[in-house]
Coordinates of C-alpha atoms in Angstrom, one line a residue:
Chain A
X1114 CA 84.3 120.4 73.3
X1115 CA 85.9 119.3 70.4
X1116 CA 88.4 122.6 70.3
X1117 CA 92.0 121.6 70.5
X1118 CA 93.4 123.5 73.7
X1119 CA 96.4 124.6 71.4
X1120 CA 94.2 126.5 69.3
X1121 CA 92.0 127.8 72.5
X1122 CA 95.6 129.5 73.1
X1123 CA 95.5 132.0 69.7
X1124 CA 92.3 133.1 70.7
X1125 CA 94.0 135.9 73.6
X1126 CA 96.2 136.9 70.9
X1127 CA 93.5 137.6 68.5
X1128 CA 91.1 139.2 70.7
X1129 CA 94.1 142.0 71.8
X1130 CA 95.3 142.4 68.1
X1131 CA 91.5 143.2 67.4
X1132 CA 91.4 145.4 70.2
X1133 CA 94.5 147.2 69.1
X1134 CA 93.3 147.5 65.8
X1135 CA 90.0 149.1 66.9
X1136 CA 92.0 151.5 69.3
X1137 CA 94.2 152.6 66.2
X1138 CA 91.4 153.7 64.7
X1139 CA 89.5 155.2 66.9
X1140 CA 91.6 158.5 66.9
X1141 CA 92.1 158.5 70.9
X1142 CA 95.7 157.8 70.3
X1143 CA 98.2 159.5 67.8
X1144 CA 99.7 157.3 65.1
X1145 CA 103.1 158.1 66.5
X1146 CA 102.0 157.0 69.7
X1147 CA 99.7 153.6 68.4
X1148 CA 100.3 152.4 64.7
X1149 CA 97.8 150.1 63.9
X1150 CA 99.2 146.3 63.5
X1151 CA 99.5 147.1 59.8
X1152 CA 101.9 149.5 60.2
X1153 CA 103.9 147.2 62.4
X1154 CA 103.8 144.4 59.8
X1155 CA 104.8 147.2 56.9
X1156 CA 108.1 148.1 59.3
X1157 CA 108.5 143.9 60.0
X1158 CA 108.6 143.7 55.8
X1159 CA 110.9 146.9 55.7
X1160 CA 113.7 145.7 57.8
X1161 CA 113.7 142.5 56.8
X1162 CA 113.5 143.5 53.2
X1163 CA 116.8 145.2 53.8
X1164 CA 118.3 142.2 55.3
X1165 CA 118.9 144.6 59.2
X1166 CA 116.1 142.2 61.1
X1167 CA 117.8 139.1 60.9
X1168 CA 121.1 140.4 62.1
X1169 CA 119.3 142.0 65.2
X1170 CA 117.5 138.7 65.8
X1171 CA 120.9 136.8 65.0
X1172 CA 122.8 138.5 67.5
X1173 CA 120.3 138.9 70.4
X1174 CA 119.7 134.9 69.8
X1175 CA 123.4 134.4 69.9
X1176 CA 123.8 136.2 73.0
X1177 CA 120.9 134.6 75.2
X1178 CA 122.2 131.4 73.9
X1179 CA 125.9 131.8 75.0
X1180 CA 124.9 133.4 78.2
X1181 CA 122.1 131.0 79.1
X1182 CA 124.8 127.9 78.7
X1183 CA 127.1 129.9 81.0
X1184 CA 124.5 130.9 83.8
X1185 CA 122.8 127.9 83.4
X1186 CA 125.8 125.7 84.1
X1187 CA 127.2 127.8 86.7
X1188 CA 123.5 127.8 88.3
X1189 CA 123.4 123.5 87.9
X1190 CA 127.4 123.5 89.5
X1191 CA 126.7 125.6 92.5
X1192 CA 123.3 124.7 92.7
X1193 CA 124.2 121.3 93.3
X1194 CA 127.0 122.2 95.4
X1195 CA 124.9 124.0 97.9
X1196 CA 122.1 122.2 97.5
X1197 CA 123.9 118.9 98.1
X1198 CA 126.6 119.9 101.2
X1199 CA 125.6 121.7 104.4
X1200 CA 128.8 123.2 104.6
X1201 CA 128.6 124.4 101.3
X1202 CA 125.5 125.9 101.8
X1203 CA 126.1 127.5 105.3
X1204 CA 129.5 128.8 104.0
X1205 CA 127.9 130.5 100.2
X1206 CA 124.4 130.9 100.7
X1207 CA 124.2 134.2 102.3
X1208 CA 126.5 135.8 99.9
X1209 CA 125.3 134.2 96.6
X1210 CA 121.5 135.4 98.0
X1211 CA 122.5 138.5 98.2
X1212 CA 123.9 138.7 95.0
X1213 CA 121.0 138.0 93.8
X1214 CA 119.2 141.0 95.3
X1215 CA 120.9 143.4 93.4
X1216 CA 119.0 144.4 90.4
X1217 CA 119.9 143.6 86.8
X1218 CA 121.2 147.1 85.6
X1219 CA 123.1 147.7 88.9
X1220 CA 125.7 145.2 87.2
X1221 CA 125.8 147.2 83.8
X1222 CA 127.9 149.8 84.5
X1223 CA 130.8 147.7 86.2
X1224 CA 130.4 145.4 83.4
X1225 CA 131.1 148.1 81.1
X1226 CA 133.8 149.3 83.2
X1227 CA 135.5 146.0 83.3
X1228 CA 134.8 144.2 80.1
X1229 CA 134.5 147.1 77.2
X1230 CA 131.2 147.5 75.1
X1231 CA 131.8 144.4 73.1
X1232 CA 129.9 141.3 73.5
X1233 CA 130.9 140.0 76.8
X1234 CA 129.5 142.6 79.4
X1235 CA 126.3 141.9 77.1
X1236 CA 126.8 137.8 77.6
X1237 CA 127.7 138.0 81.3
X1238 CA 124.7 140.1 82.1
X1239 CA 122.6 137.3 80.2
X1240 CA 124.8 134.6 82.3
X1241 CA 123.9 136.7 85.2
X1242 CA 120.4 136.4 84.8
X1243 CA 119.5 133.1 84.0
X1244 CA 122.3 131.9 87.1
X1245 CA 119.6 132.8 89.8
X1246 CA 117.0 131.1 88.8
X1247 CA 118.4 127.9 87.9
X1248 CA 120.4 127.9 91.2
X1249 CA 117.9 128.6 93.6
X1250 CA 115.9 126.0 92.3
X1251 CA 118.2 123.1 91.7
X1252 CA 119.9 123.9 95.1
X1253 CA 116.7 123.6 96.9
X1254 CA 115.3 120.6 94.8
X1255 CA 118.0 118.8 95.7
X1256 CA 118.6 120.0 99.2
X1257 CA 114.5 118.6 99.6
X1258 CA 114.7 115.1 98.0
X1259 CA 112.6 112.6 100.0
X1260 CA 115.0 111.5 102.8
X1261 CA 112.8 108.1 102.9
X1262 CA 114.4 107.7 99.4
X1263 CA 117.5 108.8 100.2
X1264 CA 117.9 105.8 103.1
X1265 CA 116.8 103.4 100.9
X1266 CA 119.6 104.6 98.6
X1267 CA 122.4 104.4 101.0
X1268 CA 120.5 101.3 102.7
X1269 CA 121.4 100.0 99.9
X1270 CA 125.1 100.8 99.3
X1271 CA 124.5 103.7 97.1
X1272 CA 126.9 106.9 98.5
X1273 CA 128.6 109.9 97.4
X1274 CA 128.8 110.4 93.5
X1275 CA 126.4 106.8 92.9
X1276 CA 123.8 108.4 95.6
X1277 CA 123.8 111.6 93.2
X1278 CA 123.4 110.0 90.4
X1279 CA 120.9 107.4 91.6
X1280 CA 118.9 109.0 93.9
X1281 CA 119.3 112.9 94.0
X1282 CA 119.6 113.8 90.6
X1283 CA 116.7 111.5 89.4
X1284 CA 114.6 112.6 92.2
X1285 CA 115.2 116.4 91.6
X1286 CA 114.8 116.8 87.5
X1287 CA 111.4 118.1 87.0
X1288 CA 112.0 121.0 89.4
X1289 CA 115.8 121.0 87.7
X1290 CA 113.8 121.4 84.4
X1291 CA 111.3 124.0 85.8
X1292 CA 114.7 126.4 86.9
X1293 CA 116.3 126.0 83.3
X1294 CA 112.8 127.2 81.5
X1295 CA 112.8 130.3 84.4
X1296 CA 116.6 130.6 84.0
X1297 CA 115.8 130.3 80.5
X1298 CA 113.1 133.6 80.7
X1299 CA 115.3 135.9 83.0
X1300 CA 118.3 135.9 80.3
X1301 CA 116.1 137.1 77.7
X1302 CA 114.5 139.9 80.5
X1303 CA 118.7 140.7 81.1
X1304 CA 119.5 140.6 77.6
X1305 CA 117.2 144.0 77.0
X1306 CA 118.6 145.4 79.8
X1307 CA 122.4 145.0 77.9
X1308 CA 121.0 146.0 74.8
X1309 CA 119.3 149.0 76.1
X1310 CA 122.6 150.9 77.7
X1311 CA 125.1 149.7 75.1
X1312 CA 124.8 148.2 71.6
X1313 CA 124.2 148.6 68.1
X1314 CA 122.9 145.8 67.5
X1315 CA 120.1 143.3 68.7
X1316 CA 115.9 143.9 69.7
X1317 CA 117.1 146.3 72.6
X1318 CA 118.9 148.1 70.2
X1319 CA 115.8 148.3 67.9
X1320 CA 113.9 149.4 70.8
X1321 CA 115.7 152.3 71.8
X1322 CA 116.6 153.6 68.5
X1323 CA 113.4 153.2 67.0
X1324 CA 113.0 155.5 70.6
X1325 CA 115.3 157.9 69.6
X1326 CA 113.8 158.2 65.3
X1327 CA 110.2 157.9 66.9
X1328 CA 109.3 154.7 65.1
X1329 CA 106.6 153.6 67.2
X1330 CA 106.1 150.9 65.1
X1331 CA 108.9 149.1 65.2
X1332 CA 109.1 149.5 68.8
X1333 CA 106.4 147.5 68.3
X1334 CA 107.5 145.1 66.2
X1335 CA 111.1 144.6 68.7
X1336 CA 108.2 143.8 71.6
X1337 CA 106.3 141.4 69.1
X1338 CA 109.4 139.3 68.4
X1339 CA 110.9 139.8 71.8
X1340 CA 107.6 137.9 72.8
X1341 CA 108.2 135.5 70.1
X1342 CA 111.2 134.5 70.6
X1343 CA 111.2 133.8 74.4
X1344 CA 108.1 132.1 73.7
X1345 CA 109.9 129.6 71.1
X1346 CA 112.6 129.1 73.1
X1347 CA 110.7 128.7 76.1
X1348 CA 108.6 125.8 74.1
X1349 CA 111.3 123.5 72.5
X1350 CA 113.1 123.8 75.9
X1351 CA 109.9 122.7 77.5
X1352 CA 109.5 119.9 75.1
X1353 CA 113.4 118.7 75.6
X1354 CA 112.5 118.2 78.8
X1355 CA 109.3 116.7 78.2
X1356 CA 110.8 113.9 75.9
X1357 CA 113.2 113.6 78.6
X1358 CA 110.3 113.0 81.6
X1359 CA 108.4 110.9 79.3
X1360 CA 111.3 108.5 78.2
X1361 CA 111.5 107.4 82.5
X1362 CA 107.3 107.7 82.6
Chain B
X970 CA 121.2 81.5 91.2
X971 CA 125.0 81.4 91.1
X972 CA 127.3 79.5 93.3
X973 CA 128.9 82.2 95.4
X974 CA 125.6 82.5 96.7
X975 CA 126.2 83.9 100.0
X976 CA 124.0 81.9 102.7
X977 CA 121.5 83.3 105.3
X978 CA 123.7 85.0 108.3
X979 CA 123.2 84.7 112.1
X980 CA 122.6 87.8 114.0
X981 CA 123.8 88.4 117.2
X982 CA 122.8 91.3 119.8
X983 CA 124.8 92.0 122.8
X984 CA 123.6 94.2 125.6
X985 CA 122.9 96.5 122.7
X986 CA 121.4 100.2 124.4
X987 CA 120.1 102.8 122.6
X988 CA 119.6 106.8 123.5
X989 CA 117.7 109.3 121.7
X990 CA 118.4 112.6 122.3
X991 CA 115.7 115.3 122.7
X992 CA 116.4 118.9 123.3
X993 CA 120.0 118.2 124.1
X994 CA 118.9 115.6 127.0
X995 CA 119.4 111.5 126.2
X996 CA 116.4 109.2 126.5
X997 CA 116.6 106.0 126.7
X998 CA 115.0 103.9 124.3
X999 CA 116.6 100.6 124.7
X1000 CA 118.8 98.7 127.2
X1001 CA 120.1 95.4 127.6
X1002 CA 118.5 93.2 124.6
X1003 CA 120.7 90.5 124.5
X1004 CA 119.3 88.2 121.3
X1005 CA 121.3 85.4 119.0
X1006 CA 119.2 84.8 116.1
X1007 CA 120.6 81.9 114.1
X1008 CA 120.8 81.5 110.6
X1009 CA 117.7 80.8 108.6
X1010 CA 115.9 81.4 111.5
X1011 CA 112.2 83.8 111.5
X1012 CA 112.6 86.1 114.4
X1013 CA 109.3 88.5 115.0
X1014 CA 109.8 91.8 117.7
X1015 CA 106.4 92.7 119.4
X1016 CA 105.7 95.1 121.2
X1017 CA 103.8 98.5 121.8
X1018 CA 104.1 101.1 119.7
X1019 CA 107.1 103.6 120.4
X1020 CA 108.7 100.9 122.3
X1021 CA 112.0 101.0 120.0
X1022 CA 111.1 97.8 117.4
X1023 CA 111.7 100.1 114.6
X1024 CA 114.8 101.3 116.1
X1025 CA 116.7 97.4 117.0
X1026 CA 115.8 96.8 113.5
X1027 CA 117.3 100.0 112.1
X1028 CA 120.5 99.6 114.3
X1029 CA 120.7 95.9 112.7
X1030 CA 120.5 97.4 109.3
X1031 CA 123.3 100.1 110.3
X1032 CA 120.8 103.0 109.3
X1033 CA 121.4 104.1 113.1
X1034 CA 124.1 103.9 114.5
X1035 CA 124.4 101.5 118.1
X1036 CA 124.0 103.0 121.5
X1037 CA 126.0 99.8 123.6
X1038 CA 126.8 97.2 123.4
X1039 CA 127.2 95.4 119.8
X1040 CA 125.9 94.1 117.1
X1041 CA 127.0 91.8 114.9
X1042 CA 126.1 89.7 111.9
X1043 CA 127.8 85.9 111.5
X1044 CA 130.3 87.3 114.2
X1045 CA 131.3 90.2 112.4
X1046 CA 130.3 94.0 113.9
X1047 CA 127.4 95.9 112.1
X1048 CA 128.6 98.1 110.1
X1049 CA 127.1 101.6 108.8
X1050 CA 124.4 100.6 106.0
X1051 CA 125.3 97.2 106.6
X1052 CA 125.9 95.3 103.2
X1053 CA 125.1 91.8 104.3
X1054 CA 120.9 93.1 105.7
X1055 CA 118.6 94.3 103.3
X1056 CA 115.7 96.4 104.5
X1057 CA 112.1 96.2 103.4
X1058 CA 110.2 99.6 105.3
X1059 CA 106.4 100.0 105.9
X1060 CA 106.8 101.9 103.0
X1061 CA 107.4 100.5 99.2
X1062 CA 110.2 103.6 98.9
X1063 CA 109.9 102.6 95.6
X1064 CA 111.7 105.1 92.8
X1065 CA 109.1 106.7 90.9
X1066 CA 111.3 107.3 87.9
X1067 CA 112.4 104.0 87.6
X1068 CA 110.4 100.8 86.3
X1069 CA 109.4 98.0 88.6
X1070 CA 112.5 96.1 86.5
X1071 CA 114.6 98.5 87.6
X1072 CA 113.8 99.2 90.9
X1073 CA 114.1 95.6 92.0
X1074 CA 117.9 95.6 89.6
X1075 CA 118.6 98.5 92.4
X1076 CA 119.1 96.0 95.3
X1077 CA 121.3 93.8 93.4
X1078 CA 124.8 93.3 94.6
X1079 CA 127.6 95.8 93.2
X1080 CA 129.0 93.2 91.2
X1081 CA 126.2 92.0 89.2
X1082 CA 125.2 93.5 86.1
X1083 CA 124.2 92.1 82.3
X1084 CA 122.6 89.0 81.3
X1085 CA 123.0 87.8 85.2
X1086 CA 121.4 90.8 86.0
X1087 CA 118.7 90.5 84.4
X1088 CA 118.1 87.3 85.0
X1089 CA 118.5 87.8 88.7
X1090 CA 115.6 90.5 88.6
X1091 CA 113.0 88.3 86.4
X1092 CA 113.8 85.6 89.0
X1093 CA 112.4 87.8 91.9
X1094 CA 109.9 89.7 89.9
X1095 CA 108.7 86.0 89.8
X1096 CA 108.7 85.0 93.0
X1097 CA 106.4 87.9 93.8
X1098 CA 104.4 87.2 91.0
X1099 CA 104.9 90.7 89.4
X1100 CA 106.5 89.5 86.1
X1101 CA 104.0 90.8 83.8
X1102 CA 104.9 94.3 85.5
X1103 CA 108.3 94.2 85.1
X1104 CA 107.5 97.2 82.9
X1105 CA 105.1 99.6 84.8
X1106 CA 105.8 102.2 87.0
X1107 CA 105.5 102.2 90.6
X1108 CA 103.0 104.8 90.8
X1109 CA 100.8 102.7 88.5
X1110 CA 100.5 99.5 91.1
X1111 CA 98.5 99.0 94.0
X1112 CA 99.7 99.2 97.8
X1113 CA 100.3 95.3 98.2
X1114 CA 101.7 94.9 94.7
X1115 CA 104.1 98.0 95.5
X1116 CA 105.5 96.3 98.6
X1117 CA 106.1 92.9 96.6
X1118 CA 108.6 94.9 94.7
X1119 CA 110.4 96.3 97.5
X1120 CA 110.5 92.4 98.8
X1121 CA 111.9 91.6 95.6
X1122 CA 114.3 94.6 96.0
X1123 CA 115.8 93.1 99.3
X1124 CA 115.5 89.6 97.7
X1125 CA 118.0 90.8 95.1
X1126 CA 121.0 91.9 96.9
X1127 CA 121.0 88.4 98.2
X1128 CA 121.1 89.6 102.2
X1129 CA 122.4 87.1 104.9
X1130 CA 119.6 88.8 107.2
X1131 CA 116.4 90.3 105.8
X1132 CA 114.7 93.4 107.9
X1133 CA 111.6 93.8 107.8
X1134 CA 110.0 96.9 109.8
X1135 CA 106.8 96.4 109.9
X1136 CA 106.2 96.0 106.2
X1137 CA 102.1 94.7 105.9
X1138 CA 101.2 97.7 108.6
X1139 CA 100.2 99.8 105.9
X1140 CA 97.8 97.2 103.9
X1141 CA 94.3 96.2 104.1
X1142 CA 93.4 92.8 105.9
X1143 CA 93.9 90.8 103.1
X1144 CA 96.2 91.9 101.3
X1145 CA 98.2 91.4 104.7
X1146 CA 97.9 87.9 104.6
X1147 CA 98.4 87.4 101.5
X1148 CA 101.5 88.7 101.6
X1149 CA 102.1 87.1 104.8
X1150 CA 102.0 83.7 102.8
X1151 CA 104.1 85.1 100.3
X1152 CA 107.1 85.5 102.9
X1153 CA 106.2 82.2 104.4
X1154 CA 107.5 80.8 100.6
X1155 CA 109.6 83.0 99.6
X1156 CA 111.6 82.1 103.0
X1157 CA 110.9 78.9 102.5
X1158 CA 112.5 79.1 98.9
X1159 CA 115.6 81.5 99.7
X1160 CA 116.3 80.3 103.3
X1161 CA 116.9 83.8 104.5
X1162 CA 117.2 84.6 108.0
X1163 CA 114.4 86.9 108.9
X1164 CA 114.0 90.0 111.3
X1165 CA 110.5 90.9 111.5
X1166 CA 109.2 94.1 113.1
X1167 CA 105.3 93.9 113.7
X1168 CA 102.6 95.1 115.9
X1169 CA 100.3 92.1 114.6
X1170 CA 100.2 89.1 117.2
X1171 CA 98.7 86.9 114.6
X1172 CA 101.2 88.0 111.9
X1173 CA 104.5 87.1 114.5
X1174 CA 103.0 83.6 115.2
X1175 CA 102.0 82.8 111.2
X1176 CA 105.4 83.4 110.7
X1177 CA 108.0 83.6 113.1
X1178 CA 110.0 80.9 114.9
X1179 CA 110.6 82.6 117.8
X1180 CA 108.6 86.1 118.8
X1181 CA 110.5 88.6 121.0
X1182 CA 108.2 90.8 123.3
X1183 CA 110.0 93.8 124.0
X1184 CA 108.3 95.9 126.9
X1185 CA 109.3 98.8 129.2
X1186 CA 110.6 97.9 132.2
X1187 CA 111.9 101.3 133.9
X1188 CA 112.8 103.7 131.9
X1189 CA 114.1 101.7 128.5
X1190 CA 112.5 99.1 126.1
X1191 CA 114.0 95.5 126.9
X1192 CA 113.0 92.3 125.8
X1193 CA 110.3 90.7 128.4
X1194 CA 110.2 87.5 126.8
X1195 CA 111.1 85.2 123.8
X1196 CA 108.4 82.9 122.9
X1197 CA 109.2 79.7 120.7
X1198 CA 106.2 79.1 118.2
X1199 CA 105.7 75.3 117.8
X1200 CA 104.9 73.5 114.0
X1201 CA 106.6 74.0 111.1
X1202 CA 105.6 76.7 108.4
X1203 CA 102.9 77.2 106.3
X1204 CA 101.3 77.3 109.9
X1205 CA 97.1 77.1 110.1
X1206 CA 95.6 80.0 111.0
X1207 CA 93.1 78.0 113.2
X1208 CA 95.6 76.3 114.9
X1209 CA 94.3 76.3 118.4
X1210 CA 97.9 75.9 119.9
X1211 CA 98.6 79.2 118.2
X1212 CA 95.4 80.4 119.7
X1213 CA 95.8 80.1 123.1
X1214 CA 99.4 81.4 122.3
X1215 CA 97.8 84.8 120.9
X1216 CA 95.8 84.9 124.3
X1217 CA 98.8 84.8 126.1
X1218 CA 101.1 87.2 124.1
X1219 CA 98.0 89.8 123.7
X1220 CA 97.9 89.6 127.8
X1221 CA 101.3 90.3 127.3
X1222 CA 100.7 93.3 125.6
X1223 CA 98.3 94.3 127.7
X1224 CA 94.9 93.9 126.0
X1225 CA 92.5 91.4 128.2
X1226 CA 90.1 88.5 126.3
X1227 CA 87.7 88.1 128.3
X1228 CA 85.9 85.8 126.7
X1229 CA 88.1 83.6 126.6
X1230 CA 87.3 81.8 130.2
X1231 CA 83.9 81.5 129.0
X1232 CA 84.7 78.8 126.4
X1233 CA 85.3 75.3 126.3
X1234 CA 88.7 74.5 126.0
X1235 CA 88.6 71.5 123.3

C-alpha cells in the first residue's frame, strides 16, 4: 500500500465530478438545472476574467476572518470563565445555552434592525456563530481537567492565575483547538446566512443572484469555492495547531 | 545544593480526628492519633485498607483539611497545600505536556529559576537515575520509571517532610523493591523526614524507623500500635529479626501464619 493517504483523499472528489459529468450528459436533467463541470469552470474563468470573483472571495474572507477573531475570543473569555468558576457557570450557563438554541437567521433581522446593511450585522452574525462552538467546548474542557492533576498542581503551590496557566490551560488545548476549527466551520455556515438576506457582495451574494439571473452554474461554482475555502482555512488552522501540539510532544 | 537549604522538619499530630461526610451524615474516619515524628525520621502507617492512611497523610499535606485536633510541622500549624511537605501519590500525576525535565522543574521552590534551576533538576533527574530522559515524555516511560520522576518532583521543592501515599502500590514486584532501595538512598543522601503510607508489611520494615498500625477500634481509625524497627538502613531482607517482626505485624493485621509454629526457630 504504497498510496499516500493525501492522495487516497482526491479520489471522492474525482469519483462525484465524474459522476456529475455523466449526469450532465445524460439528458435527465436540464442544463439550467445541471451544467456540466465545464460550464462551471467557463463561469469560474468569466468572473474572474472581469476581476468580480476576487472581490466576492475578498470580502466573504474578510468577514469570516473579523468575525471569527471576535466569536472566537469572546468564546475563549467566557468559556474560560464558566468553565473555570462554579459561580460563573451556575449564574450564565442557562442563559448563554439558550442563546445558543436560537437558530442563525432568527438573529438577522434584529441585526439589521439595529446595525444597518453594512458590514457589521454581516460580521456579528459570523461572531455569533463561531462563539458557540468555541465556548461550549473550552468551557467544558476546562471545567473536566483531571482533578488528580489539578491537586498535584495546587499540592504544589500552583493557584489562581499560575494553576491556569500551568495546569488548566495546558491540560485543556487539544479540545481548545478542536472548538476553534468547529468555531472556525460555523462562521463560514453563518456568513451565507448574512450574505443570503442582505449584501451585494460576497459567495452568498453570488448564490442568490446567480438565483435570481438563473446561472446555475455559478451557483455552482459559489458552492465549489464555499467548499474550498472552509476547507483551506479549516487545514492551516489545523496545522497551527498541529505545530503547536507537536512543539510540547 | 545551596546553603539556605532548608533541613528535614518534624511532624507533629495532636488528637487529630477526622469526619467524612456521606449523604449529609458525618462518619468518622479518624480519632485521636496522637504521633511526633522527628526530623529525619522514616515513619511507615499500616493498616487495612479504607482505614484512613491515605487521609492522615493527605491532612499532613494540607490537601484536606483537619477534622481535630492539629497538625503541625516543626511547631508550626499545617497549613492548606502545605509548602514545607511534598507529596508523591500512587500515581506518577505526571504532566503529559511537559518533559520529564520539566515536570521534575515543576516541584521546585518559587524562588528558583535559571542556571540554579536547572541544575537543581539534573541533580534529581540523577538521583533517580533518569538523566538520559530528561527529554522524553511521560507517556513514553514505564510505570516504575514514571514514579522516579514524581520522587524527583517532591525531591525538588526541597520539602522538610516527604509524603508518600502509597507510591510502589501500583508496580510489579520488582520494580517495588527496586524502588524501595532507591528511597532507602535517596533518604539516606537528602536526610528527609519521611511519611510513608503502605499496605506492604515488608515494605514498612525495609524502610521505616518506626511503623504505625492504625486499626479500628469503635467506630474511627486510631493508631493501635507504633513498632520501632531495629538496625540501621539498607536493612537485609532476610533479616530474621525483621521476620519474626512481619509475623507479628501481619497478626496484627489480621492475617494468621500458620506455619510459622512449625519451624525451628534458629
Amino acid at each position: 500500500m504504497s498510496v499516500p493517504r493525501g492522495a487516497l483523499g482526491i479520489v471522492v472528489p474525482l469519483a462525484l465530478l465524474g459522476s456529475w459529468q455523466l449526469l450532465a450528459g445524460s439528458g435527465v436533467y436540464s442544463e439550467a438545472q445541471l451544467p456540466p463541470p465545464g460550464e462551471v469552470v467557463a463561469a469560474f474563468g468569466e468572473l474572474a476574467g472581469r476581476g468580480e470573483l476576487w472581490h466576492h472571495l475578498a470580502i466573504s474572507t474578510q468577514r469570516v476572518l473579523i468575525g471569527f477573531a471576535f466569536g472566537a475570543g469572546g468564546g475563549l473569555a467566557l468559556g474560560a470563565l464558566v468553565g473555570l468558576s462554579r459561580a460563573a457557570n451556575a449564574a450564565l450557563s442557562p442563559t448563554i445555552q439558550a442563546l445558543r438554541a436560537v437558530p442563525s437567521l432568527a438573529w438577522v433581522p434584529l441585526l439589521l434592525l439595529w446595525l444597518g446593511i453594512g458590514e457589521t450585522p454581516k460580521i456579528v452574525l459570523v461572531a455569533i456563530g463561531a462563539f458557540f462552538p468555541v465556548y461550549s467546548t473550552v468551557s467544558a474542557a476546562l471545567a473536566h481537567v483531571d482533578p488528580q492533576l489539578v491537586e498535584v498542581g495546587r499540592a504544589y503551590g500552583r493557584s489562581g492565575v499560575r494553576l491556569i496557566g500551568t495546569v488548566l490551560f495546558p491540560a485543556a488545548t487539544p479540545s481548545i483547538l478542536s472548538g476553534l476549527r468547529l468555531g472556525l466551520a460555523q462562521g463560514w455556515l453563518f456568513l451565507v446566512a448574512a450574505e443570503l438576506i442582505a449584501s451585494s457582495m460576497g459567495l452568498g451574494f453570488l448564490l442568490i443572484d446567480s438565483q435570481n439571473t438563473g446561472r446555475t452554474d455559478v451557483m455552482l461554482l459559489a458552492i465549489v469555492l464555499l467548499a474550498a475555502l472552509g476547507k483551506l482555512s479549516d487545514t492551516l488552522l489545523g496545522l497551527a495547531g498541529w505545530r503547536l501540539l507537536a512543539a510540547r510532544r | 545544593m545551596s546553603s539556605s537549604l532548608p533541613g528535614p522538619a518534624g511532624l507533629d499530630f495532636s488528637r487529630v480526628g477526622k469526619d467524612f461526610v456521606v449523604n449529609g451524615r458525618g462518619r468518622p474516619v479518624l480519632t485521636g492519633i496522637d504521633l511526633s515524628v522527628a526530623a529525619g525520621e522514616v515513619i511507615a502507617v499500616l493498616g487495612p485498607s479504607g482505614c484512613g492512611k491515605s487521609t492522615l497523610l493527605r491532612m499532613a499535606g494540607g490537601l484536606e483539611t483537619t477534622g481535630e485536633g492539629s497538625l503541625s510541622v516543626d511547631g508550626r500549624p499545617v497549613r492548606r497545600f502545605e509548602p514545607r511537605c511534598a507529596v508523591v501519590f500512587q500515581e506518577p500525576r505526571l504532566m503529559p505536556w511537559r518533559t520529564l525535565h520539566r515536570n521534575v522543574a515543576f516541584g521546585l521552590p518559587r524562588g528558583v529559576t535559571g542556571e540554579q534551576a536547572r541544575t537543581e533538576v539534573e541533580h534529581w533527574l540523577d538521583v533517580v537515575g533518569l538523566r538520559d530522559f530528561a527529554r522524553h515524555r511521560p507517556r513514553q516511560l514505564s510505570g516504575g520509571m514514571a514514579q522516579r520522576a514524581a520522587l524527583a518532583r517532591a525531591l525538588a521543592r526541597r520539602p522538610g517532610v516527604l509524603l508518600l501515599d502509597e507510591p510502589f502500590a501500583a508496580l510489579d514486584a520488582l520494580t517495588r523493591l527496586r524502588m524501595q532501595d532507591l528511597l532507602v538512598d535517596v533518604q539516606r543522601t537528602a536526610g528527609t523526614t519521611v511519611l510513608l503510607v503502605t499496605h506492604d508489611v515488608d515494605e514498612a520494615l525495609h524502610l521505616a524507623d518506626r511503623v504505625v498500625l492504625l486499626g479500628v477500634t469503635g467506630k474511627a481509625a486510631t493508631i493501635r500500635s507504633v513498632i520501632a524497627v531495629p538496625g540501621a538502613r539498607p536493612r537485609d531482607r532476610a533479616d530474621p529479626v525483621l521476620a519474626e517482626l512481619r509475623v507479628e505485624l501481619l497478626a496484627e493485621l489480621g492475617v494468621g501464619t500458620p506455619t510459622v509454629h512449625g519451624r525451628t526457630q534458629p
